[in-house]
Amino acid sequence: MNEPVTFTRISSGGPWEDRYGYARAVVAGPHIFVSGCTATVGGEIQHVGDAYNQTLTAISIALDAVEKAGVSVSEVVRTRLYVVNADDFEAVGQAHGKVFGAVRPACTSVQIAGLVDPRMLVEVEVEAYRGERSP
């Protein structure tokens, strides 16, 4: 008989989570789903005009949630990169490769019309899988 799946919600403490009714990440059984992350720290957008460093910051925020879920970067299985400017794909890809080059998760990159603030150049989603754990 299958045990019921437990859900745990992880907060980053950001103001939008309560205001808009979402969690930074949700742990559903062995799966960890991280909401889209931008380079916003303490309510301020970091690295304006710099897609590479915005990507590194967004990934760092996402991986913080992954670590709070009890897994590491090596257990990331999928990423999604939403990029505003096609000219930034190379910089965004380079930043992604710097962090995930050895992990090699499935990855989707999509050009979008824009994000909620025009200074945001990229948004990153991450999924991880923690699988069976030894006692």
Tab-separated table of N, CA, C and O in Angstrom:
chain	number	residue	atom	x	y	z
A	1	MET	N	0.834	-1.175	0.000
A	1	MET	CA	0.000	0.000	0.000
A	1	MET	C	0.883	1.243	0.000
A	1	MET	O	1.845	1.336	0.753
A	2	ASN	N	0.575	2.186	-0.837
A	2	ASN	CA	1.356	3.415	-0.924
A	2	ASN	C	1.058	4.336	0.239
A	2	ASN	O	-0.102	4.516	0.623
A	3	GLU	N	2.124	4.924	0.779
A	3	GLU	CA	1.939	5.922	1.827
A	3	GLU	C	1.525	7.233	1.185
A	3	GLU	O	1.923	7.532	0.059
A	4	PRO	N	0.721	8.035	1.878
A	4	PRO	CA	0.336	9.326	1.301
A	4	PRO	C	1.556	10.238	1.150
A	4	PRO	O	2.483	10.197	1.949
A	5	VAL	N	1.532	11.042	0.113
A	5	VAL	CA	2.619	11.990	-0.130
A	5	VAL	C	2.487	13.145	0.846
A	5	VAL	O	1.399	13.669	1.073
A	6	THR	N	3.604	13.515	1.434
A	6	THR	CA	3.597	14.679	2.321
A	6	THR	C	4.105	15.889	1.538
A	6	THR	O	4.928	15.762	0.634
A	7	PHE	N	3.598	17.041	1.897
A	7	PHE	CA	3.989	18.282	1.259
A	7	PHE	C	4.593	19.205	2.302
A	7	PHE	O	4.042	19.360	3.389
A	8	THR	N	5.713	19.788	1.961
A	8	THR	CA	6.356	20.782	2.813
A	8	THR	C	6.587	22.022	1.974
A	8	THR	O	7.068	21.933	0.841
A	9	ARG	N	6.249	23.159	2.539
A	9	ARG	CA	6.462	24.409	1.838
A	9	ARG	C	7.629	25.157	2.474
A	9	ARG	O	7.711	25.250	3.696
A	10	ILE	N	8.504	25.668	1.628
A	10	ILE	CA	9.695	26.371	2.081
A	10	ILE	C	9.567	27.836	1.684
A	10	ILE	O	9.295	28.149	0.523
A	11	SER	N	9.781	28.701	2.635
A	11	SER	CA	9.692	30.133	2.382
A	11	SER	C	11.081	30.745	2.369
A	11	SER	O	11.962	30.323	3.106
A	12	SER	N	11.248	31.768	1.547
A	12	SER	CA	12.492	32.533	1.568
A	12	SER	C	12.340	33.766	2.450
A	12	SER	O	13.306	34.478	2.688
A	13	GLY	N	11.098	34.027	2.892
A	13	GLY	CA	10.824	35.217	3.690
A	13	GLY	C	10.564	36.448	2.844
A	13	GLY	O	10.387	37.539	3.367
A	14	GLY	N	10.526	36.258	1.519
A	14	GLY	CA	10.273	37.389	0.630
A	14	GLY	C	8.849	37.904	0.771
A	14	GLY	O	7.930	37.145	1.083
A	15	PRO	N	8.634	39.197	0.545
A	15	PRO	CA	7.318	39.799	0.757
A	15	PRO	C	6.246	39.294	-0.199
A	15	PRO	O	5.065	39.303	0.133
A	16	TRP	N	6.641	38.847	-1.381
A	16	TRP	CA	5.643	38.443	-2.370
A	16	TRP	C	5.012	37.095	-2.061
A	16	TRP	O	3.908	36.819	-2.510
A	17	GLU	N	5.687	36.259	-1.301
A	17	GLU	CA	5.146	34.934	-1.014
A	17	GLU	C	3.814	35.023	-0.274
A	17	GLU	O	2.831	34.397	-0.678
A	18	ASP	N	3.776	35.796	0.792
A	18	ASP	CA	2.513	35.961	1.518
A	18	ASP	C	1.508	36.765	0.709
A	18	ASP	O	0.334	36.433	0.647
A	19	ARG	N	1.977	37.823	0.076
A	19	ARG	CA	1.086	38.716	-0.672
A	19	ARG	C	0.391	37.990	-1.817
A	19	ARG	O	-0.790	38.194	-2.078
A	20	TYR	N	1.126	37.134	-2.530
A	20	TYR	CA	0.572	36.497	-3.715
A	20	TYR	C	0.276	35.010	-3.537
A	20	TYR	O	-0.126	34.344	-4.485
A	21	GLY	N	0.487	34.488	-2.331
A	21	GLY	CA	0.079	33.128	-2.014
A	21	GLY	C	0.889	32.027	-2.668
A	21	GLY	O	0.335	31.114	-3.274
A	22	TYR	N	2.198	32.095	-2.535
A	22	TYR	CA	3.018	31.009	-3.047
A	22	TYR	C	4.194	30.763	-2.109
A	22	TYR	O	4.454	31.554	-1.203
A	23	ALA	N	4.872	29.644	-2.335
A	23	ALA	CA	6.064	29.290	-1.559
A	23	ALA	C	7.281	29.375	-2.474
A	23	ALA	O	7.175	29.175	-3.687
A	24	ARG	N	8.443	29.655	-1.905
A	24	ARG	CA	9.683	29.635	-2.683
A	24	ARG	C	9.880	28.246	-3.266
A	24	ARG	O	10.313	28.078	-4.405
A	25	ALA	N	9.578	27.216	-2.468
A	25	ALA	CA	9.709	25.844	-2.950
A	25	ALA	C	8.671	24.969	-2.271
A	25	ALA	O	8.221	25.256	-1.153
A	26	VAL	N	8.311	23.886	-2.962
A	26	VAL	CA	7.416	22.885	-2.412
A	26	VAL	C	8.108	21.537	-2.543
A	26	VAL	O	8.596	21.183	-3.615
A	27	VAL	N	8.139	20.817	-1.429
A	27	VAL	CA	8.648	19.462	-1.422
A	27	VAL	C	7.434	18.549	-1.444
A	27	VAL	O	6.584	18.606	-0.552
A	28	ALA	N	7.328	17.731	-2.474
A	28	ALA	CA	6.208	16.796	-2.632
A	28	ALA	C	6.808	15.404	-2.758
A	28	ALA	O	7.300	15.026	-3.824
A	29	GLY	N	6.801	14.679	-1.627
A	29	GLY	CA	7.471	13.383	-1.625
A	29	GLY	C	8.938	13.575	-1.956
A	29	GLY	O	9.610	14.401	-1.342
A	30	PRO	N	9.461	12.871	-2.975
A	30	PRO	CA	10.876	12.994	-3.320
A	30	PRO	C	11.194	14.163	-4.263
A	30	PRO	O	12.340	14.376	-4.608
A	31	HIS	N	10.179	14.921	-4.653
A	31	HIS	CA	10.354	16.001	-5.617
A	31	HIS	C	10.449	17.357	-4.925
A	31	HIS	O	9.712	17.633	-3.994
A	32	ILE	N	11.324	18.214	-5.431
A	32	ILE	CA	11.448	19.591	-4.941
A	32	ILE	C	11.233	20.502	-6.141
A	32	ILE	O	11.951	20.412	-7.140
A	33	PHE	N	10.232	21.369	-6.032
A	33	PHE	CA	9.898	22.323	-7.086
A	33	PHE	C	10.180	23.728	-6.555
A	33	PHE	O	9.567	24.146	-5.571
A	34	VAL	N	11.074	24.439	-7.206
A	34	VAL	CA	11.423	25.792	-6.777
A	34	VAL	C	10.761	26.795	-7.714
A	34	VAL	O	10.887	26.687	-8.938
A	35	SER	N	10.062	27.756	-7.130
A	35	SER	CA	9.430	28.822	-7.903
A	35	SER	C	10.487	29.604	-8.675
A	35	SER	O	11.667	29.583	-8.337
A	36	GLY	N	10.029	30.337	-9.657
A	36	GLY	CA	10.938	31.171	-10.437
A	36	GLY	C	11.685	32.153	-9.552
A	36	GLY	O	11.105	32.789	-8.676
A	37	CYS	N	12.970	32.266	-9.781
A	37	CYS	CA	13.839	33.158	-9.001
A	37	CYS	C	14.490	34.160	-9.939
A	37	CYS	O	14.962	33.805	-11.020
A	38	THR	N	14.515	35.401	-9.498
A	38	THR	CA	15.223	36.455	-10.218
A	38	THR	C	16.370	36.930	-9.334
A	38	THR	O	16.567	36.419	-8.227
A	39	ALA	N	17.076	37.918	-9.797
A	39	ALA	CA	18.209	38.459	-9.030
A	39	ALA	C	17.738	39.549	-8.081
A	39	ALA	O	18.341	40.615	-7.989
A	40	THR	N	16.666	39.272	-7.358
A	40	THR	CA	16.131	40.231	-6.394
A	40	THR	C	16.522	39.791	-4.992
A	40	THR	O	16.168	38.697	-4.556
A	41	VAL	N	17.256	40.643	-4.304
A	41	VAL	CA	17.736	40.359	-2.954
A	41	VAL	C	17.322	41.519	-2.065
A	41	VAL	O	17.638	42.677	-2.355
A	42	GLY	N	16.597	41.204	-0.998
A	42	GLY	CA	16.151	42.253	-0.085
A	42	GLY	C	15.275	43.289	-0.770
A	42	GLY	O	15.315	44.461	-0.417
A	43	GLY	N	14.532	42.855	-1.777
A	43	GLY	CA	13.651	43.764	-2.498
A	43	GLY	C	14.335	44.603	-3.563
A	43	GLY	O	13.691	45.397	-4.237
A	44	GLU	N	15.646	44.429	-3.732
A	44	GLU	CA	16.407	45.213	-4.711
A	44	GLU	C	16.951	44.304	-5.808
A	44	GLU	O	17.519	43.241	-5.525
A	45	ILE	N	16.827	44.740	-7.037
A	45	ILE	CA	17.350	43.978	-8.165
A	45	ILE	C	18.856	44.169	-8.230
A	45	ILE	O	19.355	45.296	-8.244
A	46	GLN	N	19.555	43.055	-8.276
A	46	GLN	CA	21.016	43.057	-8.318
A	46	GLN	C	21.502	43.002	-9.771
A	46	GLN	O	20.834	42.449	-10.639
A	47	HIS	N	22.676	43.545	-10.024
A	47	HIS	CA	23.377	43.408	-11.308
A	47	HIS	C	22.545	43.905	-12.495
A	47	HIS	O	22.449	43.229	-13.530
A	48	VAL	N	21.960	45.076	-12.360
A	48	VAL	CA	21.152	45.646	-13.439
A	48	VAL	C	21.990	45.715	-14.713
A	48	VAL	O	23.136	46.186	-14.694
A	49	GLY	N	21.434	45.198	-15.792
A	49	GLY	CA	22.119	45.213	-17.085
A	49	GLY	C	23.095	44.072	-17.304
A	49	GLY	O	23.714	43.991	-18.367
A	50	ASP	N	23.260	43.175	-16.343
A	50	ASP	CA	24.259	42.110	-16.389
A	50	ASP	C	23.569	40.750	-16.278
A	50	ASP	O	23.315	40.246	-15.190
A	51	ALA	N	23.248	40.157	-17.429
A	51	ALA	CA	22.502	38.899	-17.452
A	51	ALA	C	23.277	37.750	-16.802
A	51	ALA	O	22.684	36.893	-16.141
A	52	TYR	N	24.584	37.718	-16.986
A	52	TYR	CA	25.409	36.647	-16.415
A	52	TYR	C	25.288	36.641	-14.890
A	52	TYR	O	24.948	35.615	-14.291
A	53	ASN	N	25.541	37.771	-14.255
A	53	ASN	CA	25.492	37.818	-12.796
A	53	ASN	C	24.072	37.757	-12.253
A	53	ASN	O	23.861	37.231	-11.158
A	54	GLN	N	23.090	38.248	-13.004
A	54	GLN	CA	21.705	38.061	-12.569
A	54	GLN	C	21.365	36.570	-12.543
A	54	GLN	O	20.700	36.100	-11.622
A	55	THR	N	21.854	35.838	-13.530
A	55	THR	CA	21.601	34.394	-13.569
A	55	THR	C	22.258	33.692	-12.381
A	55	THR	O	21.633	32.855	-11.721
A	56	LEU	N	23.514	34.024	-12.091
A	56	LEU	CA	24.181	33.413	-10.941
A	56	LEU	C	23.437	33.719	-9.642
A	56	LEU	O	23.288	32.839	-8.779
A	57	THR	N	22.959	34.940	-9.482
A	57	THR	CA	22.224	35.311	-8.271
A	57	THR	C	20.910	34.552	-8.194
A	57	THR	O	20.555	34.017	-7.137
A	58	ALA	N	20.179	34.479	-9.300
A	58	ALA	CA	18.905	33.751	-9.308
A	58	ALA	C	19.120	32.272	-8.994
A	58	ALA	O	18.369	31.669	-8.211
A	59	ILE	N	20.138	31.676	-9.573
A	59	ILE	CA	20.445	30.268	-9.294
A	59	ILE	C	20.808	30.091	-7.822
A	59	ILE	O	20.388	29.119	-7.180
A	60	SER	N	21.569	31.000	-7.268
A	60	SER	CA	21.940	30.926	-5.855
A	60	SER	C	20.709	30.943	-4.956
A	60	SER	O	20.617	30.178	-3.980
A	61	ILE	N	19.757	31.791	-5.264
A	61	ILE	CA	18.515	31.860	-4.491
A	61	ILE	C	17.756	30.542	-4.605
A	61	ILE	O	17.266	30.001	-3.612
A	62	ALA	N	17.688	29.998	-5.816
A	62	ALA	CA	16.998	28.717	-6.018
A	62	ALA	C	17.697	27.588	-5.274
A	62	ALA	O	17.043	26.751	-4.638
A	63	LEU	N	19.017	27.557	-5.327
A	63	LEU	CA	19.759	26.485	-4.654
A	63	LEU	C	19.675	26.600	-3.138
A	63	LEU	O	19.752	25.585	-2.437
A	64	ASP	N	19.505	27.798	-2.622
A	64	ASP	CA	19.272	27.960	-1.192
A	64	ASP	C	18.001	27.219	-0.787
A	64	ASP	O	17.970	26.522	0.227
A	65	ALA	N	16.959	27.339	-1.596
A	65	ALA	CA	15.712	26.612	-1.310
A	65	ALA	C	15.911	25.104	-1.445
A	65	ALA	O	15.384	24.323	-0.633
A	66	VAL	N	16.679	24.680	-2.439
A	66	VAL	CA	16.972	23.255	-2.622
A	66	VAL	C	17.700	22.711	-1.392
A	66	VAL	O	17.360	21.637	-0.875
A	67	GLU	N	18.669	23.466	-0.891
A	67	GLU	CA	19.403	23.036	0.303
A	67	GLU	C	18.507	22.996	1.530
A	67	GLU	O	18.626	22.095	2.369
A	68	LYS	N	17.581	23.953	1.651
A	68	LYS	CA	16.624	23.925	2.769
A	68	LYS	C	15.736	22.689	2.700
A	68	LYS	O	15.231	22.233	3.723
A	69	ALA	N	15.553	22.145	1.501
A	69	ALA	CA	14.771	20.922	1.325
A	69	ALA	C	15.598	19.676	1.634
A	69	ALA	O	15.089	18.564	1.598
A	70	GLY	N	16.875	19.873	1.919
A	70	GLY	CA	17.716	18.749	2.319
A	70	GLY	C	18.446	18.052	1.187
A	70	GLY	O	18.903	16.919	1.352
A	71	VAL	N	18.557	18.716	0.038
A	71	VAL	CA	19.297	18.117	-1.074
A	71	VAL	C	20.365	19.088	-1.561
A	71	VAL	O	20.415	20.238	-1.131
A	72	SER	N	21.184	18.614	-2.473
A	72	SER	CA	22.292	19.443	-2.955
A	72	SER	C	22.138	19.709	-4.447
A	72	SER	O	21.271	19.139	-5.115
A	73	VAL	N	23.026	20.519	-4.966
A	73	VAL	CA	23.014	20.846	-6.384
A	73	VAL	C	23.109	19.588	-7.242
A	73	VAL	O	22.551	19.536	-8.339
A	74	SER	N	23.775	18.554	-6.761
A	74	SER	CA	23.933	17.324	-7.547
A	74	SER	C	22.614	16.590	-7.759
A	74	SER	O	22.530	15.710	-8.617
A	75	GLU	N	21.579	16.968	-7.009
A	75	GLU	CA	20.273	16.320	-7.154
A	75	GLU	C	19.284	17.165	-7.960
A	75	GLU	O	18.112	16.828	-8.072
A	76	VAL	N	19.777	18.235	-8.556
A	76	VAL	CA	18.947	19.037	-9.456
A	76	VAL	C	18.793	18.259	-10.758
A	76	VAL	O	19.781	17.817	-11.358
A	77	VAL	N	17.544	18.081	-11.196
A	77	VAL	CA	17.274	17.288	-12.389
A	77	VAL	C	16.745	18.111	-13.557
A	77	VAL	O	16.759	17.654	-14.697
A	78	ARG	N	16.249	19.332	-13.269
A	78	ARG	CA	15.699	20.150	-14.343
A	78	ARG	C	15.820	21.627	-13.998
A	78	ARG	O	15.613	22.015	-12.846
A	79	THR	N	16.136	22.420	-14.998
A	79	THR	CA	16.131	23.875	-14.847
A	79	THR	C	15.377	24.475	-16.032
A	79	THR	O	15.300	23.883	-17.111
A	80	ARG	N	14.826	25.652	-15.784
A	80	ARG	CA	14.189	26.430	-16.848
A	80	ARG	C	14.734	27.851	-16.765
A	80	ARG	O	14.784	28.427	-15.677
A	81	LEU	N	15.114	28.383	-17.898
A	81	LEU	CA	15.683	29.717	-17.971
A	81	LEU	C	14.766	30.569	-18.847
A	81	LEU	O	14.575	30.269	-20.031
A	82	TYR	N	14.215	31.609	-18.264
A	82	TYR	CA	13.351	32.538	-18.989
A	82	TYR	C	14.165	33.811	-19.208
A	82	TYR	O	14.498	34.506	-18.252
A	83	VAL	N	14.479	34.089	-20.454
A	83	VAL	CA	15.404	35.167	-20.792
A	83	VAL	C	14.660	36.226	-21.612
A	83	VAL	O	13.979	35.898	-22.589
A	84	VAL	N	14.796	37.472	-21.201
A	84	VAL	CA	14.095	38.561	-21.877
A	84	VAL	C	14.731	38.883	-23.230
A	84	VAL	O	14.025	39.042	-24.221
A	85	ASN	N	16.045	38.980	-23.290
A	85	ASN	CA	16.742	39.385	-24.519
A	85	ASN	C	17.498	38.211	-25.126
A	85	ASN	O	18.351	37.617	-24.464
A	86	ALA	N	17.210	37.913	-26.383
A	86	ALA	CA	17.892	36.805	-27.058
A	86	ALA	C	19.407	36.984	-27.036
A	86	ALA	O	20.149	36.007	-26.957
A	87	ASP	N	19.872	38.221	-27.072
A	87	ASP	CA	21.309	38.479	-27.049
A	87	ASP	C	21.970	38.035	-25.740
A	87	ASP	O	23.192	37.910	-25.676
A	88	ASP	N	21.169	37.796	-24.710
A	88	ASP	CA	21.704	37.386	-23.406
A	88	ASP	C	21.797	35.870	-23.235
A	88	ASP	O	22.292	35.400	-22.212
A	89	PHE	N	21.324	35.092	-24.217
A	89	PHE	CA	21.338	33.639	-24.051
A	89	PHE	C	22.738	33.090	-23.788
A	89	PHE	O	22.914	32.192	-22.969
A	90	GLU	N	23.733	33.599	-24.447
A	90	GLU	CA	25.103	33.109	-24.237
A	90	GLU	C	25.547	33.358	-22.802
A	90	GLU	O	26.070	32.454	-22.139
A	91	ALA	N	25.340	34.571	-22.292
A	91	ALA	CA	25.744	34.890	-20.915
A	91	ALA	C	24.965	34.057	-19.906
A	91	ALA	O	25.534	33.547	-18.933
A	92	VAL	N	23.675	33.905	-20.138
A	92	VAL	CA	22.836	33.108	-19.229
A	92	VAL	C	23.283	31.645	-19.263
A	92	VAL	O	23.421	30.996	-18.226
A	93	GLY	N	23.540	31.135	-20.463
A	93	GLY	CA	24.008	29.748	-20.591
A	93	GLY	C	25.360	29.534	-19.919
A	93	GLY	O	25.588	28.498	-19.278
A	94	GLN	N	26.258	30.499	-20.052
A	94	GLN	CA	27.565	30.384	-19.405
A	94	GLN	C	27.423	30.338	-17.884
A	94	GLN	O	28.100	29.551	-17.216
A	95	ALA	N	26.551	31.182	-17.336
A	95	ALA	CA	26.328	31.173	-15.883
A	95	ALA	C	25.721	29.842	-15.456
A	95	ALA	O	26.127	29.252	-14.440
A	96	HIS	N	24.757	29.344	-16.213
A	96	HIS	CA	24.142	28.046	-15.913
A	96	HIS	C	25.205	26.954	-15.927
A	96	HIS	O	25.278	26.118	-15.021
A	97	GLY	N	26.052	26.967	-16.938
A	97	GLY	CA	27.109	25.961	-17.040
A	97	GLY	C	28.117	26.034	-15.907
A	97	GLY	O	28.639	25.005	-15.465
A	98	LYS	N	28.389	27.237	-15.424
A	98	LYS	CA	29.325	27.383	-14.304
A	98	LYS	C	28.818	26.641	-13.072
A	98	LYS	O	29.592	26.005	-12.352
A	99	VAL	N	27.521	26.696	-12.838
A	99	VAL	CA	26.944	26.064	-11.643
A	99	VAL	C	26.597	24.602	-11.897
A	99	VAL	O	26.845	23.739	-11.060
A	100	PHE	N	26.023	24.311	-13.057
A	100	PHE	CA	25.455	22.984	-13.312
A	100	PHE	C	26.248	22.144	-14.305
A	100	PHE	O	25.797	21.063	-14.688
A	101	GLY	N	27.429	22.598	-14.712
A	101	GLY	CA	28.195	21.878	-15.723
A	101	GLY	C	28.466	20.421	-15.390
A	101	GLY	O	28.381	19.562	-16.260
A	102	ALA	N	28.771	20.130	-14.142
A	102	ALA	CA	29.042	18.744	-13.750
A	102	ALA	C	27.757	17.961	-13.483
A	102	ALA	O	27.750	16.737	-13.571
A	103	VAL	N	26.679	18.659	-13.188
A	103	VAL	CA	25.397	18.019	-12.848
A	103	VAL	C	24.622	17.676	-14.116
A	103	VAL	O	24.017	16.612	-14.218
A	104	ARG	N	24.595	18.605	-15.055
A	104	ARG	CA	23.946	18.445	-16.342
A	104	ARG	C	22.460	18.092	-16.234
A	104	ARG	O	22.004	17.084	-16.766
A	105	PRO	N	21.663	18.945	-15.579
A	105	PRO	CA	20.221	18.692	-15.525
A	105	PRO	C	19.579	18.920	-16.892
A	105	PRO	O	20.159	19.584	-17.759
A	106	ALA	N	18.377	18.390	-17.070
A	106	ALA	CA	17.597	18.766	-18.244
A	106	ALA	C	17.352	20.268	-18.139
A	106	ALA	O	17.151	20.796	-17.043
A	107	CYS	N	17.377	20.964	-19.269
A	107	CYS	CA	17.268	22.424	-19.226
A	107	CYS	C	16.455	22.925	-20.412
A	107	CYS	O	16.651	22.472	-21.536
A	108	THR	N	15.578	23.850	-20.137
A	108	THR	CA	14.830	24.536	-21.178
A	108	THR	C	15.136	26.020	-21.082
A	108	THR	O	15.101	26.585	-19.985
A	109	SER	N	15.436	26.636	-22.216
A	109	SER	CA	15.663	28.075	-22.276
A	109	SER	C	14.618	28.673	-23.208
A	109	SER	O	14.433	28.190	-24.324
A	110	VAL	N	13.965	29.722	-22.734
A	110	VAL	CA	12.882	30.334	-23.484
A	110	VAL	C	13.056	31.844	-23.473
A	110	VAL	O	13.327	32.430	-22.420
A	111	GLN	N	12.881	32.459	-24.630
A	111	GLN	CA	12.845	33.917	-24.665
A	111	GLN	C	11.418	34.356	-24.362
A	111	GLN	O	10.459	33.809	-24.894
A	112	ILE	N	11.302	35.339	-23.468
A	112	ILE	CA	9.995	35.841	-23.063
A	112	ILE	C	9.898	37.334	-23.373
A	112	ILE	O	10.903	37.993	-23.602
A	113	ALA	N	8.677	37.851	-23.338
A	113	ALA	CA	8.453	39.263	-23.646
A	113	ALA	C	8.963	40.183	-22.555
A	113	ALA	O	9.377	41.311	-22.820
A	114	GLY	N	8.952	39.724	-21.308
A	114	GLY	CA	9.429	40.557	-20.215
A	114	GLY	C	9.090	39.948	-18.878
A	114	GLY	O	8.353	38.962	-18.790
A	115	LEU	N	9.643	40.541	-17.835
A	115	LEU	CA	9.375	40.135	-16.460
A	115	LEU	C	8.706	41.308	-15.750
A	115	LEU	O	8.516	42.376	-16.328
A	116	VAL	N	8.347	41.137	-14.480
A	116	VAL	CA	7.560	42.149	-13.778
A	116	VAL	C	8.288	43.473	-13.598
A	116	VAL	O	7.658	44.498	-13.396
A	117	ASP	N	9.590	43.465	-13.677
A	117	ASP	CA	10.374	44.690	-13.610
A	117	ASP	C	11.304	44.683	-14.824
A	117	ASP	O	12.006	43.690	-15.057
A	118	PRO	N	11.335	45.741	-15.606
A	118	PRO	CA	12.157	45.732	-16.820
A	118	PRO	C	13.655	45.602	-16.574
A	118	PRO	O	14.410	45.286	-17.494
A	119	ARG	N	14.110	45.784	-15.344
A	119	ARG	CA	15.528	45.598	-15.026
A	119	ARG	C	15.878	44.129	-14.851
A	119	ARG	O	17.058	43.760	-14.860
A	120	MET	N	14.867	43.267	-14.703
A	120	MET	CA	15.088	41.827	-14.583
A	120	MET	C	15.322	41.251	-15.973
A	120	MET	O	14.510	41.441	-16.875
A	121	LEU	N	16.419	40.549	-16.146
A	121	LEU	CA	16.783	40.002	-17.445
A	121	LEU	C	16.545	38.509	-17.564
A	121	LEU	O	16.473	37.979	-18.679
A	122	VAL	N	16.447	37.824	-16.426
A	122	VAL	CA	16.316	36.364	-16.439
A	122	VAL	C	15.574	35.903	-15.195
A	122	VAL	O	15.668	36.516	-14.126
A	123	GLU	N	14.810	34.827	-15.357
A	123	GLU	CA	14.175	34.143	-14.223
A	123	GLU	C	14.517	32.668	-14.359
A	123	GLU	O	14.534	32.119	-15.469
A	124	VAL	N	14.793	32.021	-13.234
A	124	VAL	CA	15.266	30.636	-13.220
A	124	VAL	C	14.346	29.788	-12.349
A	124	VAL	O	14.025	30.169	-11.222
A	125	GLU	N	13.931	28.639	-12.876
A	125	GLU	CA	13.205	27.634	-12.094
A	125	GLU	C	14.103	26.408	-11.960
A	125	GLU	O	14.866	26.081	-12.875
A	126	VAL	N	13.983	25.724	-10.824
A	126	VAL	CA	14.796	24.539	-10.554
A	126	VAL	C	13.896	23.445	-9.985
A	126	VAL	O	13.000	23.718	-9.189
A	127	GLU	N	14.163	22.220	-10.416
A	127	GLU	CA	13.520	21.043	-9.823
A	127	GLU	C	14.615	20.073	-9.410
A	127	GLU	O	15.616	19.908	-10.115
A	128	ALA	N	14.404	19.439	-8.266
A	128	ALA	CA	15.363	18.449	-7.777
A	128	ALA	C	14.599	17.188	-7.372
A	128	ALA	O	13.384	17.220	-7.150
A	129	TYR	N	15.327	16.105	-7.267
A	129	TYR	CA	14.737	14.812	-6.893
A	129	TYR	C	15.642	14.172	-5.854
A	129	TYR	O	16.832	13.978	-6.093
A	130	ARG	N	15.058	13.897	-4.691
A	130	ARG	CA	15.901	13.340	-3.631
A	130	ARG	C	15.845	11.835	-3.533
A	130	ARG	O	16.637	11.231	-2.831
A	131	GLY	N	14.923	11.175	-4.199
A	131	GLY	CA	14.886	9.716	-4.267
A	131	GLY	C	14.880	9.034	-2.918
A	131	GLY	O	14.581	9.643	-1.887
A	132	GLU	N	15.240	7.796	-2.948
A	132	GLU	CA	15.273	6.989	-1.724
A	132	GLU	C	16.489	7.343	-0.897
A	132	GLU	O	17.591	7.517	-1.428
A	133	ARG	N	16.299	7.440	0.381
A	133	ARG	CA	17.390	7.757	1.301
A	133	ARG	C	17.691	6.553	2.171
A	133	ARG	O	16.798	5.858	2.627
A	134	SER	N	18.955	6.351	2.419
A	134	SER	CA	19.351	5.293	3.354
A	134	SER	C	19.072	5.771	4.763
A	134	SER	O	19.246	6.948	5.073
A	135	PRO	N	18.668	4.864	5.661
A	135	PRO	CA	18.412	5.292	7.046
A	135	PRO	C	19.652	5.734	7.774
A	135	PRO	O	20.734	5.484	7.448
